[in-house]
Amino acid sequence: MAVLEKIRVKFGVLITVVIALALLSFIIDPNTLQSVSDSMSSKYDVGEINGKSISYQDFQNDIEEFTTINEIISGGAVQSEQQQEMIRNAAWQSLVDRYLFIKNARAAGIEVGEAEMLNLTTGDMVSPIIAQNPVFCDENGNFSKERLVSFVQNMHDDETGNLKIYWDYIQNTIYTQQYYAKYGSLFTQSNFTNPLMMTNKIEDNNNTTDVEFVMVPFGYAQDTTIVVSDSEIKKYYKSHKDFYKQAASRDIEYVVFEVEPSEADITAATVEVNGLHDEFAETDNMKSFLLRNSERQLSDRYYKKGELNTVFSDIDKFVFSSKTGDISPVYKKDNVFYAAKVMDTKMLPDSVYVRHILLQGEDAALADSLVTVLKKGTDKFANVAALYSADQNTNAPERGDIGWMTQNYMIPGMESVMTAKTGEIYTLDTQYGTHIVEVTRKTAPIEKKQVAILEKSIIASKATYNDYYSKANVLATKAAGKYESFKNAVAEEGLYAHPVNRMLEGTDRLGSIDHTKEITRWAFDAKKGKVSNIITVNNNYFFVVAVKDIHKEGYATVAEVAPRIRNIIYAEKLGEKKAAEVAEKIEGLGSMSAIAEALGTTVSTKDNITFASLTSQGLDPKFIGAVSVAEPGVISKPLAGNIGVYVYKVTGHDTGAFFTEDDAKARDSQMSQYSLQMLMPVMLDDADVKDNRARFF
């Protein structure tokens, strides 16, 4: 257990549980997985990767593995939803690596052998994942082969088995990252540009064009003479079908009843909080009083002017115009009552620079002796920290430095540093052990106040709650599970149905309301035209939901995308028609001024147009492409662009020197990185990976 504690401490006392990057590459031994029953319906699978069905149970097993790793590293259990989401993402990525990426890498001829792994873990070519791991560093922060070997030799003596799990995690991370490094090198190393290619790139990107042109806009009026037939839509759909691939989604409409306190509820709450106000002013035990009566507990924090605006601006104004012991009147903001009492006033800095020596276990007995040595000045603080501190953060400016600490960025238990004198060396205890601390610098002190805040929300009564439920029940009853009845009931009751189009299966928020996953699950299980019973969210919202349409995973139907295709074909036909009209009007004209006069417009000019430069931003792409290759001095035929019809004459092409060899190399590097970023998305698409986690989490 002592080794596990060192793992936690040596990653830093202020450790943040950010394990996603390391966990992305973690591969669990396939022998530890249970096989998926062939008869199990895909409805109950978390997903499918490269033809391999992933059952909920298998996925949950992986999540438990990652959760254990997280607890070993952090020393605490996973608490927040964000941490849980990170672990689920890491577990999913490990499955993608195992069943898809590594198989593809091996198919490309890449292997990571046993001898290579031995060299990367305990050999002469130790991976940075190990070499930079504080667990395997000596007291000077340097990688220690002896510590690594000792860890591996002794891990089997750990009865909990956690050290073995941690070592397996490290090996698996190295194993997978080797595949990623080798596979990625196939692309980065093959992105070769020879001198001739480099010269051509530089010349092509330095070409500029000067042009005169006139443009006749299409306008916004619909041309009723242009007809797009169903057969044209089907033909276009067939030739562009890949553009219409889609995830499963639902079109819904919902009515939500938010439970809000009635006037009677507000009156009752007002009487209650006014009754508490006198006790709030006179109590000798503020901590106990707020614990019993307030939604905001007593804090040791000292606030500076403006910080209490996040609670309520009137509270901030009162506190910083009052003295210690003063109590505010009762304020009301929305459905919350507030009152404040100034508990204390001090001149305090915003931040202090702290260094420490962390002593754990039996070493804590050395605290007083070390303080005496440090106060005598016979040894530098950094030297003592290097010799005795359990926190060996080698990234700090000097050994022992924690850095600037504020009330928001504070190790629990070290709050006293905010009031400590500069240069004072003393001891304190936290959950991590005994600390010898010294504040070496601090910002200028300013007036700050400790404040007790009585906060009490107005809660809807049971009668009010039932009243809103009854309103929702009227709608659900009238709808009787049918969409048309739902629409009629909404109109009859004078309600508003919120539309949501293409709601995805992972949706957990509707409008400003969070945690609506139950509504999403219902919608994806329901048939088109069905209406829900009352769905309660957060004990404060009653939803009645209708499924208007269903969009299945795969390819959108012709009917679904027909309006979009119709607009595309219409625009093409409109361009052709307008171009023909312009051609007729300017036939036989030999100058740009004459063409402009015939079209009722003026001649515009644009210099230094480049095909791939931001200097051409805002111009029609079709126009840019055309003029970049046009012959100088020749008046063009009408060109249908995206917003109008162009007639142009290139007045000159030139070659500049603004695009350099460094620019070309930078672009090559960007393209190389883009290729690497696209590897996994392309693999996922090619293997038709199905991620159904949203159904379960």
XYZ file of C-alpha atoms in Angstrom:
697
model
C 0.000 0.000 0.000
C 2.974 2.314 0.613
C 3.881 2.040 -3.080
C 0.332 2.933 -4.107
C 0.464 5.972 -1.870
C 3.693 7.044 -3.577
C 1.986 6.690 -6.950
C -0.663 9.155 -5.821
C 1.646 11.643 -4.142
C 4.394 11.613 -6.754
C 1.918 12.568 -9.453
C 1.575 15.808 -7.504
C -0.314 16.849 -4.398
C -2.663 18.868 -6.548
C -3.379 15.877 -8.802
C -6.196 16.268 -11.261
C -7.885 13.153 -12.525
C -7.195 13.602 -16.216
C -6.572 10.086 -17.457
C -8.213 10.192 -20.851
C -5.084 10.445 -23.002
C -3.270 7.596 -21.283
C -6.342 5.430 -21.115
C -7.122 5.840 -24.810
C -4.397 3.338 -25.595
C -5.113 0.836 -22.820
C -5.779 -2.713 -24.042
C -7.265 -5.306 -21.741
C -6.160 -8.902 -22.243
C -8.798 -10.415 -24.561
C -8.710 -13.580 -22.443
C -10.381 -11.672 -19.627
C -13.451 -10.866 -21.737
C -16.598 -12.921 -21.843
C -17.816 -13.951 -25.275
C -20.975 -12.411 -26.602
C -23.898 -14.699 -27.206
C -24.714 -15.011 -30.906
C -28.402 -15.016 -30.106
C -28.342 -11.686 -28.268
C -30.277 -8.938 -30.067
C -28.224 -5.971 -31.271
C -30.741 -3.784 -29.459
C -29.012 -4.739 -26.234
C -25.479 -4.235 -27.582
C -23.431 -1.161 -26.775
C -22.133 -1.241 -30.321
C -20.415 -3.148 -33.090
C -16.741 -2.778 -34.078
C -15.379 -4.391 -37.204
C -18.103 -7.048 -37.098
C -17.635 -7.706 -33.368
C -20.742 -7.149 -31.224
C -20.034 -5.406 -27.924
C -22.500 -6.426 -25.248
C -23.431 -4.163 -22.372
C -21.827 -6.587 -19.915
C -18.524 -6.688 -21.808
C -18.442 -2.918 -21.985
C -19.260 -2.624 -18.301
C -16.370 -4.964 -17.501
C -14.010 -2.652 -19.367
C -15.423 0.370 -17.542
C -14.710 -1.338 -14.219
C -11.106 -1.971 -15.312
C -10.606 1.690 -16.168
C -12.316 2.795 -12.969
C -9.849 0.694 -10.968
C -6.926 2.288 -12.816
C -8.346 5.728 -12.081
C -8.670 4.914 -8.382
C -5.102 3.594 -8.217
C -3.736 6.776 -9.785
C -5.932 9.287 -7.938
C -6.417 7.487 -4.659
C -10.143 8.221 -4.713
C -13.353 6.937 -6.196
C -14.850 8.401 -9.364
C -17.460 10.952 -8.366
C -18.396 13.393 -11.105
C -20.339 12.654 -14.256
C -17.477 14.203 -16.223
C -15.027 11.648 -14.806
C -17.437 8.814 -15.550
C -17.859 10.066 -19.104
C -14.067 10.185 -19.558
C -13.766 6.606 -18.364
C -16.574 5.405 -20.654
C -14.896 7.123 -23.605
C -11.577 5.531 -22.717
C -13.193 2.090 -22.412
C -14.811 2.497 -25.833
C -11.555 3.623 -27.420
C -9.776 0.595 -25.970
C -12.302 -1.639 -27.733
C -11.801 0.261 -31.000
C -8.040 -0.185 -30.631
C -8.346 -3.880 -29.867
C -10.844 -4.941 -32.516
C -10.107 -2.430 -35.281
C -6.955 -0.315 -35.144
C -4.406 -2.961 -34.145
C -5.882 -5.437 -36.645
C -5.528 -2.847 -39.403
C -1.985 -2.002 -38.321
C -1.024 -5.678 -38.407
C -2.629 -6.041 -41.826
C -0.306 -3.233 -42.955
C 2.664 -5.334 -41.841
C 3.259 -3.650 -38.477
C 4.115 -5.703 -35.415
C 5.141 -4.984 -31.828
C 7.044 -8.025 -30.646
C 7.879 -9.406 -27.218
C 11.556 -8.431 -27.464
C 10.547 -4.890 -28.433
C 8.147 -4.649 -25.474
C 10.836 -5.963 -23.124
C 13.213 -3.286 -24.367
C 10.561 -0.572 -23.972
C 9.641 -1.573 -20.439
C 12.726 -2.866 -18.651
C 15.437 -2.782 -21.319
C 17.761 -0.193 -22.818
C 15.089 1.708 -24.779
C 12.670 2.495 -21.949
C 9.489 4.252 -23.087
C 8.911 7.862 -21.970
C 5.711 6.583 -20.352
C 7.960 4.824 -17.830
C 10.999 7.133 -17.886
C 8.842 10.186 -17.104
C 6.692 8.423 -14.522
C 7.514 9.875 -11.063
C 7.006 6.429 -9.517
C 10.224 5.271 -11.167
C 12.304 8.392 -10.454
C 14.935 8.830 -7.743
C 15.083 11.593 -5.153
C 16.602 13.918 -7.750
C 13.750 13.378 -10.170
C 15.798 11.271 -12.574
C 14.642 7.946 -13.969
C 15.954 5.070 -11.849
C 16.285 1.649 -13.451
C 16.732 0.187 -9.969
C 13.371 1.539 -8.801
C 11.676 0.174 -11.902
C 13.144 -3.306 -11.438
C 12.298 -3.253 -7.729
C 8.699 -2.321 -8.521
C 8.302 -5.177 -11.022
C 9.940 -7.713 -8.696
C 7.840 -6.729 -5.669
C 4.446 -6.109 -7.245
C 3.381 -9.737 -6.775
C 3.698 -9.263 -3.015
C 0.825 -6.772 -3.131
C -2.178 -8.702 -1.822
C -4.678 -6.291 -3.353
C -3.359 -6.987 -6.865
C -3.529 -3.272 -7.659
C 0.168 -2.942 -8.403
C -0.133 -5.717 -10.998
C -3.133 -3.952 -12.541
C -1.161 -0.706 -12.656
C 1.852 -2.369 -14.302
C -0.378 -4.107 -16.867
C -1.935 -0.736 -17.620
C 1.494 0.808 -18.268
C 2.554 -2.078 -20.530
C -0.701 -2.017 -22.483
C -0.432 1.737 -22.956
C 3.105 1.383 -24.347
C 2.026 -1.535 -26.543
C -0.802 0.375 -28.205
C 1.122 3.618 -28.570
C 3.846 1.744 -30.434
C 1.282 0.643 -32.998
C -0.006 4.210 -33.328
C 3.525 5.582 -33.718
C 4.489 3.050 -36.373
C 1.240 3.277 -38.290
C 1.368 7.080 -38.231
C 4.910 7.056 -39.546
C 3.671 5.313 -42.703
C 1.891 8.563 -43.539
C 4.293 11.165 -42.186
C 7.354 9.558 -43.757
C 5.628 9.044 -47.102
C 4.644 12.721 -47.318
C 7.749 13.544 -49.345
C 8.226 16.670 -51.421
C 11.190 16.752 -53.830
C 12.786 20.047 -54.985
C 10.796 20.147 -58.247
C 7.508 19.628 -56.401
C 8.496 22.360 -53.937
C 9.277 24.794 -56.758
C 5.929 24.114 -58.433
C 4.056 24.616 -55.162
C 5.706 27.955 -54.552
C 5.063 29.161 -58.110
C 1.437 27.999 -58.113
C 0.669 29.764 -54.841
C 2.383 32.998 -55.900
C 0.252 33.415 -59.026
C -2.105 36.418 -58.861
C -4.756 37.732 -61.211
C -6.088 41.232 -61.937
C -9.573 41.323 -63.436
C -12.404 43.578 -64.627
C -15.911 42.171 -64.286
C -19.613 42.793 -64.160
C -22.069 40.753 -62.117
C -25.821 40.365 -62.487
C -27.283 38.990 -59.231
C -29.864 36.231 -59.290
C -32.110 38.047 -56.823
C -34.465 36.446 -54.345
C -37.704 36.183 -56.312
C -38.706 32.623 -57.210
C -38.708 31.901 -60.939
C -41.908 29.938 -61.474
C -40.908 29.007 -65.029
C -38.185 26.706 -63.712
C -39.549 23.240 -62.983
C -37.673 20.458 -61.182
C -39.191 17.044 -61.852
C -39.297 14.061 -59.518
C -37.211 12.072 -61.992
C -34.472 14.724 -61.888
C -34.477 14.579 -58.077
C -34.191 10.784 -58.110
C -31.377 10.895 -60.661
C -29.452 13.424 -58.573
C -30.040 11.404 -55.396
C -28.736 8.240 -57.041
C -25.507 9.894 -58.179
C -24.927 11.696 -54.839
C -26.275 9.142 -52.390
C -23.188 9.145 -50.187
C -23.904 12.771 -49.343
C -27.079 11.706 -47.595
C -25.739 9.234 -45.099
C -27.224 9.947 -41.692
C -27.297 8.885 -38.055
C -30.547 7.724 -36.512
C -32.608 10.672 -35.317
C -36.136 11.709 -34.410
C -38.324 14.729 -35.073
C -40.357 15.439 -31.965
C -42.661 18.052 -30.524
C -43.086 18.495 -26.807
C -45.029 20.534 -24.298
C -43.343 21.107 -20.957
C -44.989 22.211 -17.737
C -42.469 23.764 -15.362
C -43.550 23.612 -11.743
C -43.311 27.103 -10.266
C -44.380 28.232 -6.787
C -47.823 29.771 -6.522
C -48.583 33.106 -4.839
C -49.660 31.153 -1.769
C -46.308 29.322 -1.778
C -44.427 32.623 -2.032
C -46.434 34.138 0.827
C -45.803 31.126 3.069
C -42.071 31.178 2.275
C -41.904 34.928 2.963
C -43.404 34.442 6.407
C -40.961 31.599 7.125
C -37.788 33.460 6.068
C -38.822 36.603 7.948
C -39.219 34.442 11.022
C -35.698 33.087 10.548
C -34.179 36.522 10.010
C -34.166 37.514 13.693
C -32.527 34.227 14.708
C -29.996 34.686 11.880
C -29.040 38.062 13.354
C -28.700 36.842 16.963
C -27.353 33.277 16.716
C -24.071 32.461 18.467
C -23.574 29.332 16.353
C -23.845 30.487 12.747
C -22.502 27.232 11.342
C -25.205 25.178 13.049
C -27.949 27.677 12.176
C -27.129 27.674 8.461
C -26.779 23.909 8.463
C -30.380 23.642 9.693
C -31.998 26.492 7.804
C -30.008 27.499 4.706
C -29.149 26.025 1.322
C -25.764 27.786 1.530
C -23.504 26.778 4.402
C -20.979 28.898 6.290
C -17.723 29.278 4.360
C -14.268 30.244 5.636
C -13.725 32.151 2.409
C -13.018 35.871 2.501
C -14.568 37.799 -0.397
C -13.305 40.933 -2.076
C -15.596 43.554 -3.541
C -17.463 42.297 -6.605
C -17.096 38.568 -5.933
C -20.507 38.267 -4.252
C -22.174 39.514 -7.435
C -22.197 35.852 -8.480
C -24.604 35.269 -5.581
C -26.623 38.490 -5.786
C -25.488 42.043 -6.558
C -27.510 43.532 -3.657
C -25.632 41.236 -1.262
C -22.291 42.506 -2.580
C -23.386 46.147 -2.257
C -24.559 45.603 1.316
C -21.479 43.687 2.497
C -18.975 46.226 1.192
C -20.856 49.194 2.619
C -21.200 47.604 6.072
C -19.023 46.745 9.045
C -18.439 43.469 10.896
C -21.606 42.302 12.657
C -24.055 44.109 10.350
C -26.959 42.118 8.932
C -28.830 42.839 5.709
C -32.568 42.897 5.130
C -34.157 39.958 3.317
C -33.673 40.152 -0.451
C -35.611 38.204 -3.078
C -34.203 37.221 -6.462
C -36.386 35.085 -8.713
C -37.654 32.381 -6.334
C -34.825 32.630 -3.781
C -34.564 34.640 -0.564
C -31.197 35.961 0.659
C -29.889 37.662 3.771
C -26.260 38.348 4.689
C -24.251 38.979 7.843
C -20.697 40.322 7.856
C -18.741 37.912 10.085
C -15.222 39.345 9.815
C -13.100 41.860 7.919
C -9.400 41.452 7.099
C -6.726 42.823 4.834
C -5.658 39.791 2.795
C -3.690 39.097 -0.406
C -5.320 37.555 -3.451
C -2.524 35.002 -3.783
C 0.546 33.723 -1.940
C 3.580 31.840 -3.228
C 4.021 28.663 -1.179
C 6.704 26.031 -0.849
C 6.507 22.927 1.302
C 8.155 19.727 2.459
C 5.720 16.807 2.639
C 6.408 14.198 5.308
C 4.443 10.959 5.414
C 4.252 8.021 7.770
C 7.191 7.724 10.156
C 8.937 10.650 8.472
C 6.360 13.013 10.039
C 8.341 12.741 13.308
C 11.127 14.715 11.612
C 8.954 17.818 11.180
C 10.029 19.765 14.279
C 13.712 19.008 13.744
C 13.591 20.103 10.134
C 11.756 23.306 11.051
C 14.522 24.092 13.540
C 17.192 23.494 10.898
C 15.393 25.669 8.366
C 14.845 28.509 10.826
C 18.573 28.533 11.626
C 19.258 28.995 7.934
C 21.954 26.333 7.855
C 20.325 24.583 4.907
C 18.418 25.837 1.875
C 14.725 24.947 1.796
C 15.085 23.348 -1.659
C 17.901 21.093 -0.447
C 15.882 19.850 2.517
C 12.869 19.296 0.260
C 14.992 17.261 -2.167
C 16.234 15.052 0.660
C 13.087 14.544 2.726
C 9.909 15.574 0.869
C 7.560 12.931 -0.522
C 6.525 15.471 -3.173
C 9.361 15.372 -5.705
C 7.851 17.582 -8.415
C 10.799 18.174 -10.743
C 8.812 20.594 -12.915
C 8.730 23.223 -10.135
C 11.182 26.161 -10.363
C 12.838 24.898 -7.174
C 12.332 21.649 -5.292
C 9.493 22.071 -2.816
C 7.735 24.901 -4.665
C 3.973 24.517 -4.921
C 3.561 27.914 -6.552
C 0.919 30.607 -6.302
C -2.110 29.603 -4.251
C -5.455 31.382 -3.979
C -8.688 30.668 -2.161
C -9.916 29.016 -5.363
C -6.680 27.084 -5.961
C -5.932 25.629 -2.571
C -4.889 22.255 -1.155
C -7.542 21.313 1.418
C -6.115 21.878 4.866
C -3.587 24.552 3.826
C -5.938 27.538 4.074
C -3.758 29.108 6.792
C -1.144 30.101 4.191
C -3.399 32.979 3.126
C -2.848 34.683 6.511
C 0.705 33.462 7.212
C 3.556 35.960 7.455
C 6.103 36.053 4.649
C 9.135 33.969 5.607
C 7.395 32.225 8.524
C 8.163 28.478 8.567
C 5.586 26.298 10.339
C 3.875 22.909 10.133
C 0.322 21.872 9.291
C -1.479 18.621 8.576
C -3.588 17.682 5.541
C -4.986 14.443 4.183
C -1.654 13.959 2.402
C 0.504 14.099 5.536
C 2.473 16.663 7.545
C 3.682 19.741 5.652
C 6.455 22.158 6.515
C 5.343 25.311 4.721
C 6.677 28.755 4.004
C 5.053 31.685 2.204
C 7.810 33.422 0.271
C 5.796 36.069 -1.583
C 2.297 37.517 -1.602
C 0.272 40.057 -3.550
C -0.706 43.378 -1.985
C -3.356 42.934 0.736
C -6.844 44.304 0.103
C -10.028 44.456 2.182
C -11.883 41.146 2.264
C -14.863 39.965 4.258
C -16.133 36.684 5.580
C -19.886 36.538 5.037
C -22.663 34.292 6.293
C -25.452 33.995 3.738
C -28.943 32.741 4.539
C -30.269 31.332 1.261
C -33.690 29.734 0.998
C -35.541 28.791 -2.184
C -39.278 29.060 -2.506
C -40.490 25.497 -2.991
C -43.731 24.645 -4.713
C -46.214 23.044 -2.339
C -47.736 19.638 -2.893
C -50.950 21.327 -4.006
C -49.070 23.398 -6.603
C -47.169 20.332 -7.775
C -50.440 18.434 -8.232
C -51.955 21.375 -10.110
C -49.203 21.337 -12.742
C -49.380 17.572 -12.960
C -53.127 17.844 -13.607
C -52.510 20.288 -16.464
C -50.025 17.892 -18.048
C -52.438 15.018 -17.509
C -55.209 16.872 -19.349
C -52.977 17.181 -22.406
C -51.781 13.571 -22.243
C -55.359 12.311 -21.822
C -56.687 14.349 -24.747
C -53.772 13.283 -26.941
C -54.563 9.624 -26.196
C -51.211 8.574 -27.661
C -51.911 10.003 -31.145
C -50.083 12.867 -32.856
C -53.149 14.465 -34.488
C -54.991 14.412 -31.173
C -51.918 15.930 -29.531
C -51.920 18.829 -32.037
C -55.632 19.432 -31.477
C -55.234 19.326 -27.687
C -52.320 21.784 -27.809
C -54.483 24.221 -29.763
C -57.504 23.733 -27.470
C -55.483 24.317 -24.301
C -53.601 27.316 -25.734
C -50.223 25.644 -25.272
C -46.999 25.781 -27.275
C -45.399 22.635 -28.671
C -41.615 22.967 -28.960
C -40.307 21.390 -32.193
C -36.991 19.502 -32.223
C -35.792 18.169 -35.562
C -33.216 15.411 -36.016
C -32.742 14.747 -32.309
C -29.868 12.294 -31.893
C -29.858 9.298 -29.581
C -27.278 10.897 -27.295
C -29.348 14.038 -26.664
C -29.554 14.894 -22.956
C -30.758 18.478 -23.162
C -33.911 20.044 -24.565
C -33.896 23.820 -24.695
C -32.445 24.973 -21.366
C -33.440 21.793 -19.527
C -30.738 19.222 -18.752
C -30.999 15.507 -17.955
C -33.704 14.783 -20.531
C -32.250 11.405 -21.535
C -35.455 9.606 -20.507
C -37.333 11.586 -23.161
C -34.746 10.660 -25.786
C -34.974 6.978 -24.886
C -38.762 7.059 -25.083
C -38.691 8.784 -28.488
C -36.285 6.219 -29.933
C -38.450 3.337 -28.700
C -41.733 4.849 -29.892
C -43.291 4.613 -33.329
C -43.989 7.533 -35.633
C -47.126 9.411 -34.574
C -47.076 8.177 -30.961
C -47.509 10.478 -27.971
C -46.085 9.819 -24.523
C -47.696 9.763 -21.144
C -46.292 12.293 -18.666
C -42.493 12.101 -18.416
C -41.090 13.764 -15.282
C -37.642 15.394 -15.476
C -35.685 16.687 -12.464
C -38.863 16.455 -10.354
C -39.676 19.904 -11.690
C -40.775 19.461 -15.307
C -43.652 17.474 -16.786
C -43.228 16.608 -20.465
C -45.740 15.315 -22.984
C -43.869 14.297 -26.139
C -44.947 13.387 -29.672
C -42.821 11.618 -32.296
C -43.450 13.464 -35.540
C -41.013 11.577 -37.761
C -38.325 8.896 -37.652
C -35.026 9.033 -39.519
C -33.303 5.667 -39.592
C -29.557 5.158 -39.538
C -28.065 4.712 -42.988
C -29.162 6.719 -45.999
C -31.899 9.313 -45.934
C -34.802 8.474 -48.247
C -35.437 10.445 -51.409
C -38.526 11.941 -49.797
C -36.512 13.189 -46.807
C -33.911 15.003 -48.898
C -36.087 15.979 -51.868
C -36.490 19.634 -50.744
C -32.704 20.067 -50.484
C -32.085 18.408 -53.858
C -34.860 20.442 -55.452
C -33.120 23.674 -54.324
C -29.767 22.487 -55.733
C -31.206 21.610 -59.136
C -33.293 24.788 -59.182
C -30.146 26.867 -58.539
C -28.316 25.112 -61.391
C -31.190 25.682 -63.799
C -31.585 29.286 -62.686
C -27.887 29.900 -63.329
C -28.123 28.394 -66.795
C -31.181 30.472 -67.623
C -29.701 33.737 -66.323
C -26.414 33.079 -68.136
C -28.312 32.527 -71.386
C -30.237 35.783 -70.874
C -27.008 37.704 -70.246
C -25.380 36.124 -73.322
C -28.281 37.298 -75.468
C -28.086 40.861 -74.136
C -24.323 41.264 -74.688
C -23.996 39.451 -77.994
C -21.654 41.362 -80.321
C -20.399 43.804 -77.673
C -16.609 44.188 -77.523
C -15.877 46.190 -74.374
C -16.544 45.755 -70.667
C -18.107 49.230 -70.450
C -20.556 48.441 -73.239
C -21.452 45.121 -71.555
C -22.013 46.896 -68.225
C -24.279 49.467 -69.892
C -26.301 46.733 -71.616
C -26.774 44.915 -68.322
C -27.636 48.065 -66.388
C -24.638 47.862 -64.053
C -21.046 49.057 -63.731
C -17.594 47.578 -64.251
C -15.808 46.436 -61.085
C -12.126 45.622 -60.682
C -10.270 43.247 -58.404
C -6.494 42.927 -58.200
C -4.214 40.221 -56.795
C -6.754 37.425 -56.746
C -5.100 34.180 -55.670
C -6.594 30.746 -56.011
C -5.855 29.557 -52.470
C -5.253 32.728 -50.474
C -7.357 34.516 -47.884
C -6.949 37.679 -49.957
C -9.686 36.309 -52.215
C -12.081 35.647 -49.351
C -15.604 36.859 -50.046
C -15.481 36.281 -53.797
C -17.546 33.644 -55.552
C -15.431 30.413 -55.672
C -16.514 29.673 -59.238
C -15.413 33.158 -60.268
C -11.999 32.765 -58.558
C -11.377 29.431 -60.240
C -12.335 30.711 -63.671
C -10.259 33.908 -63.656
C -7.148 32.142 -62.318
C -6.777 30.206 -65.587
C -8.355 32.672 -68.045
C -6.417 34.157 -70.958
C -5.594 37.862 -70.403
C -7.401 40.432 -72.564
C -10.248 38.095 -73.574
C -13.837 38.881 -72.546
C -15.383 35.737 -71.132
C -18.682 34.116 -71.851
C -21.293 34.542 -69.060
C -20.361 32.438 -66.027
C -23.089 31.278 -63.633
C -21.684 31.553 -60.117
C -23.329 30.942 -56.771
C -24.946 34.351 -56.399
C -25.118 35.715 -59.932
C -23.823 35.721 -63.497
C -20.323 37.079 -64.209
C -18.726 38.455 -67.347
C -15.028 39.215 -66.864
C -11.766 40.133 -68.564
C -8.409 39.277 -67.010
C -6.123 42.270 -67.286
C -3.017 40.441 -66.112
C -1.443 37.499 -64.359
C 1.572 38.055 -62.172
C 3.932 36.036 -59.967
C 4.740 37.415 -56.538
C 6.949 36.238 -53.709
C 4.575 36.254 -50.734
C 4.286 32.438 -50.582
C 7.687 31.186 -49.451
C 9.367 27.823 -49.064
C 8.595 27.996 -45.328
C 4.907 28.489 -46.166
C 4.993 25.441 -48.446
C 6.659 23.317 -45.765
C 4.149 24.517 -43.178
C 1.282 23.540 -45.485
C 2.824 20.108 -46.043
C 3.075 19.678 -42.290
C -0.572 20.680 -41.873
C -1.649 18.186 -44.515
C 0.405 15.482 -42.815
C -1.271 16.208 -39.484
C -4.658 16.246 -41.173
C -3.945 12.807 -42.634
C -3.115 11.468 -39.172
C -6.259 13.005 -37.706
C -8.367 11.373 -40.407
C -6.942 7.868 -39.894
C -9.337 6.831 -37.172
C -12.492 8.455 -38.644
C -11.804 6.736 -41.974
C -11.227 3.390 -40.234
C -14.443 3.764 -38.229
C -16.430 4.594 -41.340
C -14.883 1.810 -43.415
C -15.592 -0.773 -40.693
C -19.137 0.589 -40.236
C -18.601 0.939 -36.485
C -21.847 1.363 -34.577
C -21.681 3.271 -31.310
C -24.888 2.715 -29.339
C -23.616 3.867 -25.948
C -26.182 6.640 -25.856
C -28.894 4.013 -25.345
C -27.411 2.978 -22.026
C -25.552 5.957 -20.551
